[in-house]
């Protein structure tokens, strides 16, 4: 084999190796976390495909949403991708990380209401309840409206249907916000598919 032909084969092999490396790196998924940012469509986004964030609870609340006393708030929730049973939802009457109420939902059409009071879950704890009032599946907007009367009775409407109520005077006001929890690394498909949730709130 003459030198010219040898050089030709070497160049071809180098081009093939270079192309293969480029393709392989091109297939790698970028690890990214969007932490409570405006998605450009009127919603707040929490999204991650970072395996180190599996099983972590993520909260967002704003002091500009303070209500004292709490009277009413409407939340719009979307689960765009991720493990189907990853929890997401709304928090209300938030005073600090140890004192708040929350309602969580999952894609299969279940909700869960709980209270965190002085660092312990107490009083309100529905467990997971199935309801046809929730829209199931991905990329669906679920509207949750919560009202409170002067006697401390909270009423939860899911997509405008009266779904659940409870009376509690432990927490009567505070800020409102959102909750998103990624599931375990065995259930999430990180980094290929992010767990992506979106939230919006309106207050009277």
mmCIF file of C-alpha atoms in Angstrom:
data_model
loop_
_atom_site.group_PDB
_atom_site.id
_atom_site.type_symbol
_atom_site.label_atom_id
_atom_site.label_comp_id
_atom_site.label_asym_id
_atom_site.label_seq_id
_atom_site.Cartn_x
_atom_site.Cartn_y
_atom_site.Cartn_z
ATOM 1 C CA UNK A 1 0.000 0.000 0.000
ATOM 2 C CA UNK A 2 1.517 3.335 -1.051
ATOM 3 C CA UNK A 3 1.745 6.281 1.315
ATOM 4 C CA UNK A 4 -0.973 8.301 -0.436
ATOM 5 C CA UNK A 5 -3.484 5.464 -0.101
ATOM 6 C CA UNK A 6 -2.476 4.906 3.528
ATOM 7 C CA UNK A 7 -2.949 8.600 4.316
ATOM 8 C CA UNK A 8 -6.340 8.488 2.590
ATOM 9 C CA UNK A 9 -7.520 5.602 4.796
ATOM 10 C CA UNK A 10 -6.183 7.286 7.929
ATOM 11 C CA UNK A 11 -8.064 10.489 7.080
ATOM 12 C CA UNK A 12 -11.281 8.556 6.401
ATOM 13 C CA UNK A 13 -10.967 6.703 9.720
ATOM 14 C CA UNK A 14 -10.359 9.964 11.595
ATOM 15 C CA UNK A 15 -13.421 11.541 9.948
ATOM 16 C CA UNK A 16 -15.568 8.528 10.921
ATOM 17 C CA UNK A 17 -14.305 8.656 14.524
ATOM 18 C CA UNK A 18 -14.898 12.391 14.706
ATOM 19 C CA UNK A 19 -18.431 12.024 13.276
ATOM 20 C CA UNK A 20 -19.238 9.244 15.746
ATOM 21 C CA UNK A 21 -18.077 11.308 18.698
ATOM 22 C CA UNK A 22 -20.093 14.273 17.534
ATOM 23 C CA UNK A 23 -23.221 12.139 17.199
ATOM 24 C CA UNK A 24 -22.712 10.573 20.608
ATOM 25 C CA UNK A 25 -22.288 13.920 22.299
ATOM 26 C CA UNK A 26 -25.277 15.229 20.385
ATOM 27 C CA UNK A 27 -27.444 12.502 21.899
ATOM 28 C CA UNK A 28 -26.557 13.474 25.441
ATOM 29 C CA UNK A 29 -29.361 15.219 27.281
ATOM 30 C CA UNK A 30 -28.617 18.531 28.930
ATOM 31 C CA UNK A 31 -29.324 18.437 32.657
ATOM 32 C CA UNK A 32 -31.406 21.479 33.501
ATOM 33 C CA UNK A 33 -33.610 22.761 36.309
ATOM 34 C CA UNK A 34 -36.098 25.572 35.834
ATOM 35 C CA UNK A 35 -36.927 26.757 39.338
ATOM 36 C CA UNK A 36 -40.154 28.742 39.544
ATOM 37 C CA UNK A 37 -39.658 30.879 36.460
ATOM 38 C CA UNK A 38 -42.149 32.541 34.127
ATOM 39 C CA UNK A 39 -42.729 30.193 31.179
ATOM 40 C CA UNK A 40 -43.749 33.042 28.870
ATOM 41 C CA UNK A 41 -47.354 31.844 28.718
ATOM 42 C CA UNK A 42 -48.626 33.234 32.002
ATOM 43 C CA UNK A 43 -47.585 30.275 34.139
ATOM 44 C CA UNK A 44 -44.810 29.677 36.675
ATOM 45 C CA UNK A 45 -42.696 26.639 35.768
ATOM 46 C CA UNK A 46 -40.838 24.120 37.861
ATOM 47 C CA UNK A 47 -39.040 21.558 35.745
ATOM 48 C CA UNK A 48 -36.016 19.331 36.224
ATOM 49 C CA UNK A 49 -34.343 16.299 34.696
ATOM 50 C CA UNK A 50 -31.560 16.249 37.277
ATOM 51 C CA UNK A 51 -31.358 12.854 38.967
ATOM 52 C CA UNK A 52 -29.861 14.470 42.083
ATOM 53 C CA UNK A 53 -33.198 16.249 42.607
ATOM 54 C CA UNK A 54 -35.306 13.079 42.688
ATOM 55 C CA UNK A 55 -37.641 12.785 45.670
ATOM 56 C CA UNK A 56 -37.254 16.444 46.641
ATOM 57 C CA UNK A 57 -40.144 18.696 47.693
ATOM 58 C CA UNK A 58 -40.106 22.118 46.045
ATOM 59 C CA UNK A 59 -42.128 25.081 47.317
ATOM 60 C CA UNK A 60 -42.874 28.514 45.932
ATOM 61 C CA UNK A 61 -44.781 31.281 47.666
ATOM 62 C CA UNK A 62 -44.911 35.046 47.401
ATOM 63 C CA UNK A 63 -45.516 37.567 50.177
ATOM 64 C CA UNK A 64 -47.425 39.636 47.609
ATOM 65 C CA UNK A 65 -50.108 36.931 47.776
ATOM 66 C CA UNK A 66 -50.646 37.361 51.526
ATOM 67 C CA UNK A 67 -54.242 37.215 52.734
ATOM 68 C CA UNK A 68 -55.125 37.841 56.354
ATOM 69 C CA UNK A 69 -57.637 36.413 56.719
ATOM 70 C CA UNK A 70 -57.653 34.021 53.768
ATOM 71 C CA UNK A 71 -60.881 34.344 51.790
ATOM 72 C CA UNK A 72 -60.379 32.812 48.364
ATOM 73 C CA UNK A 73 -57.775 31.844 45.784
ATOM 74 C CA UNK A 74 -57.891 30.049 42.451
ATOM 75 C CA UNK A 75 -55.033 27.892 41.200
ATOM 76 C CA UNK A 76 -54.406 26.486 37.717
ATOM 77 C CA UNK A 77 -52.179 23.411 37.608
ATOM 78 C CA UNK A 78 -50.590 21.547 34.682
ATOM 79 C CA UNK A 79 -48.361 18.461 34.611
ATOM 80 C CA UNK A 80 -46.674 18.446 31.224
ATOM 81 C CA UNK A 81 -44.261 15.531 31.621
ATOM 82 C CA UNK A 82 -42.583 13.268 34.168
ATOM 83 C CA UNK A 83 -43.682 10.338 36.309
ATOM 84 C CA UNK A 84 -47.475 10.123 36.188
ATOM 85 C CA UNK A 85 -47.851 9.861 39.965
ATOM 86 C CA UNK A 86 -45.458 12.681 40.833
ATOM 87 C CA UNK A 87 -47.304 15.055 43.179
ATOM 88 C CA UNK A 88 -47.943 18.703 42.458
ATOM 89 C CA UNK A 89 -50.406 21.257 43.730
ATOM 90 C CA UNK A 90 -51.183 24.389 45.710
ATOM 91 C CA UNK A 91 -50.274 25.660 49.155
ATOM 92 C CA UNK A 92 -52.376 28.197 51.024
ATOM 93 C CA UNK A 93 -52.314 29.992 54.385
ATOM 94 C CA UNK A 94 -48.547 29.565 54.265
ATOM 95 C CA UNK A 95 -46.851 31.096 57.336
ATOM 96 C CA UNK A 96 -43.543 29.220 57.174
ATOM 97 C CA UNK A 97 -42.226 25.787 56.211
ATOM 98 C CA UNK A 98 -43.823 24.307 59.352
ATOM 99 C CA UNK A 99 -47.278 25.904 58.990
ATOM 100 C CA UNK A 100 -49.457 25.727 55.882
ATOM 101 C CA UNK A 101 -52.238 23.833 54.112
ATOM 102 C CA UNK A 102 -51.777 22.103 50.790
ATOM 103 C CA UNK A 103 -53.804 20.274 48.181
ATOM 104 C CA UNK A 104 -51.922 17.913 45.896
ATOM 105 C CA UNK A 105 -53.063 16.090 42.793
ATOM 106 C CA UNK A 106 -51.702 13.358 40.523
ATOM 107 C CA UNK A 107 -52.419 12.565 36.882
ATOM 108 C CA UNK A 108 -54.588 9.529 37.591
ATOM 109 C CA UNK A 109 -57.315 11.742 39.087
ATOM 110 C CA UNK A 110 -56.599 11.745 42.819
ATOM 111 C CA UNK A 111 -56.202 14.557 45.329
ATOM 112 C CA UNK A 112 -54.792 14.859 48.831
ATOM 113 C CA UNK A 113 -55.413 17.623 51.394
ATOM 114 C CA UNK A 114 -53.198 18.103 54.430
ATOM 115 C CA UNK A 115 -52.156 20.603 57.065
ATOM 116 C CA UNK A 116 -48.668 21.153 58.385
ATOM 117 C CA UNK A 117 -48.939 22.782 61.818
ATOM 118 C CA UNK A 118 -45.956 23.467 64.062
ATOM 119 C CA UNK A 119 -43.929 21.065 61.973
ATOM 120 C CA UNK A 120 -46.338 18.124 62.145
ATOM 121 C CA UNK A 121 -49.056 16.911 59.818
ATOM 122 C CA UNK A 122 -52.278 17.196 61.774
ATOM 123 C CA UNK A 123 -56.071 17.474 61.592
ATOM 124 C CA UNK A 124 -56.606 17.637 57.827
ATOM 125 C CA UNK A 125 -55.284 14.505 56.154
ATOM 126 C CA UNK A 126 -57.582 13.040 53.541
ATOM 127 C CA UNK A 127 -55.246 10.453 52.120
ATOM 128 C CA UNK A 128 -55.443 10.075 48.348
ATOM 129 C CA UNK A 129 -59.031 10.346 47.111
ATOM 130 C CA UNK A 130 -60.171 9.604 43.563
ATOM 131 C CA UNK A 131 -62.498 12.081 41.913
ATOM 132 C CA UNK A 132 -63.983 12.394 38.459
ATOM 133 C CA UNK A 133 -63.757 16.164 38.899
ATOM 134 C CA UNK A 134 -60.066 16.087 37.993
ATOM 135 C CA UNK A 135 -58.914 15.989 34.385
ATOM 136 C CA UNK A 136 -56.537 13.056 34.016
ATOM 137 C CA UNK A 137 -53.376 12.701 31.969
ATOM 138 C CA UNK A 138 -50.680 15.096 30.870
ATOM 139 C CA UNK A 139 -50.926 18.688 29.697
ATOM 140 C CA UNK A 140 -54.392 19.213 31.181
ATOM 141 C CA UNK A 141 -55.342 22.355 33.083
ATOM 142 C CA UNK A 142 -56.927 21.597 36.444
ATOM 143 C CA UNK A 143 -58.561 24.554 38.157
ATOM 144 C CA UNK A 144 -58.707 24.504 41.954
ATOM 145 C CA UNK A 145 -60.629 27.199 43.805
ATOM 146 C CA UNK A 146 -60.428 27.385 47.596
ATOM 147 C CA UNK A 147 -62.721 29.559 49.717
ATOM 148 C CA UNK A 148 -62.915 30.188 53.442
ATOM 149 C CA UNK A 149 -65.861 31.596 55.409
ATOM 150 C CA UNK A 150 -65.816 33.529 58.684
ATOM 151 C CA UNK A 151 -66.233 30.310 60.703
ATOM 152 C CA UNK A 152 -63.047 28.806 59.322
ATOM 153 C CA UNK A 153 -64.725 26.458 56.847
ATOM 154 C CA UNK A 154 -62.599 25.819 53.756
ATOM 155 C CA UNK A 155 -64.340 24.601 50.615
ATOM 156 C CA UNK A 156 -62.372 23.180 47.690
ATOM 157 C CA UNK A 157 -63.792 23.287 44.187
ATOM 158 C CA UNK A 158 -62.049 21.235 41.514
ATOM 159 C CA UNK A 159 -62.869 22.424 38.007
ATOM 160 C CA UNK A 160 -65.816 24.334 39.509
ATOM 161 C CA UNK A 161 -67.267 21.251 41.238
ATOM 162 C CA UNK A 162 -67.660 21.331 45.027
ATOM 163 C CA UNK A 163 -65.308 18.490 45.985
ATOM 164 C CA UNK A 164 -64.222 18.704 49.632
ATOM 165 C CA UNK A 165 -64.561 20.908 52.716
ATOM 166 C CA UNK A 166 -63.043 21.067 56.174
ATOM 167 C CA UNK A 167 -63.200 23.429 59.131
ATOM 168 C CA UNK A 168 -59.965 24.498 60.775
ATOM 169 C CA UNK A 169 -58.894 27.584 62.690
ATOM 170 C CA UNK A 170 -55.225 26.720 63.226
ATOM 171 C CA UNK A 171 -54.173 28.810 60.239
ATOM 172 C CA UNK A 172 -56.423 31.639 59.145
ATOM 173 C CA UNK A 173 -54.213 33.516 56.711
ATOM 174 C CA UNK A 174 -50.851 33.725 55.032
ATOM 175 C CA UNK A 175 -49.368 33.558 51.569
ATOM 176 C CA UNK A 176 -50.300 31.231 48.719
ATOM 177 C CA UNK A 177 -48.107 29.312 46.358
ATOM 178 C CA UNK A 178 -47.218 26.092 44.634
ATOM 179 C CA UNK A 179 -45.726 22.685 45.333
ATOM 180 C CA UNK A 180 -43.968 20.193 43.098
ATOM 181 C CA UNK A 181 -42.273 16.941 44.052
ATOM 182 C CA UNK A 182 -40.154 14.837 41.744
ATOM 183 C CA UNK A 183 -40.425 11.102 42.296
ATOM 184 C CA UNK A 184 -37.683 8.516 42.820
ATOM 185 C CA UNK A 185 -34.954 7.968 40.239
ATOM 186 C CA UNK A 186 -36.468 4.533 39.584
ATOM 187 C CA UNK A 187 -39.777 6.141 38.540
ATOM 188 C CA UNK A 188 -38.577 9.296 36.824
ATOM 189 C CA UNK A 189 -36.898 8.934 33.439
ATOM 190 C CA UNK A 190 -34.119 11.471 33.978
ATOM 191 C CA UNK A 191 -32.404 12.989 32.104
ATOM 192 C CA UNK A 192 -34.402 11.945 29.029
ATOM 193 C CA UNK A 193 -37.789 13.224 30.224
ATOM 194 C CA UNK A 194 -38.053 16.125 32.688
ATOM 195 C CA UNK A 195 -40.688 16.348 35.403
ATOM 196 C CA UNK A 196 -42.337 19.566 34.212
ATOM 197 C CA UNK A 197 -45.154 21.301 36.109
ATOM 198 C CA UNK A 198 -46.799 24.710 35.556
ATOM 199 C CA UNK A 199 -48.811 26.903 37.923
ATOM 200 C CA UNK A 200 -50.898 30.047 37.933
ATOM 201 C CA UNK A 201 -52.890 31.777 40.667
ATOM 202 C CA UNK A 202 -55.593 34.431 40.780
ATOM 203 C CA UNK A 203 -56.730 36.112 43.980
ATOM 204 C CA UNK A 204 -59.772 38.357 44.446
#
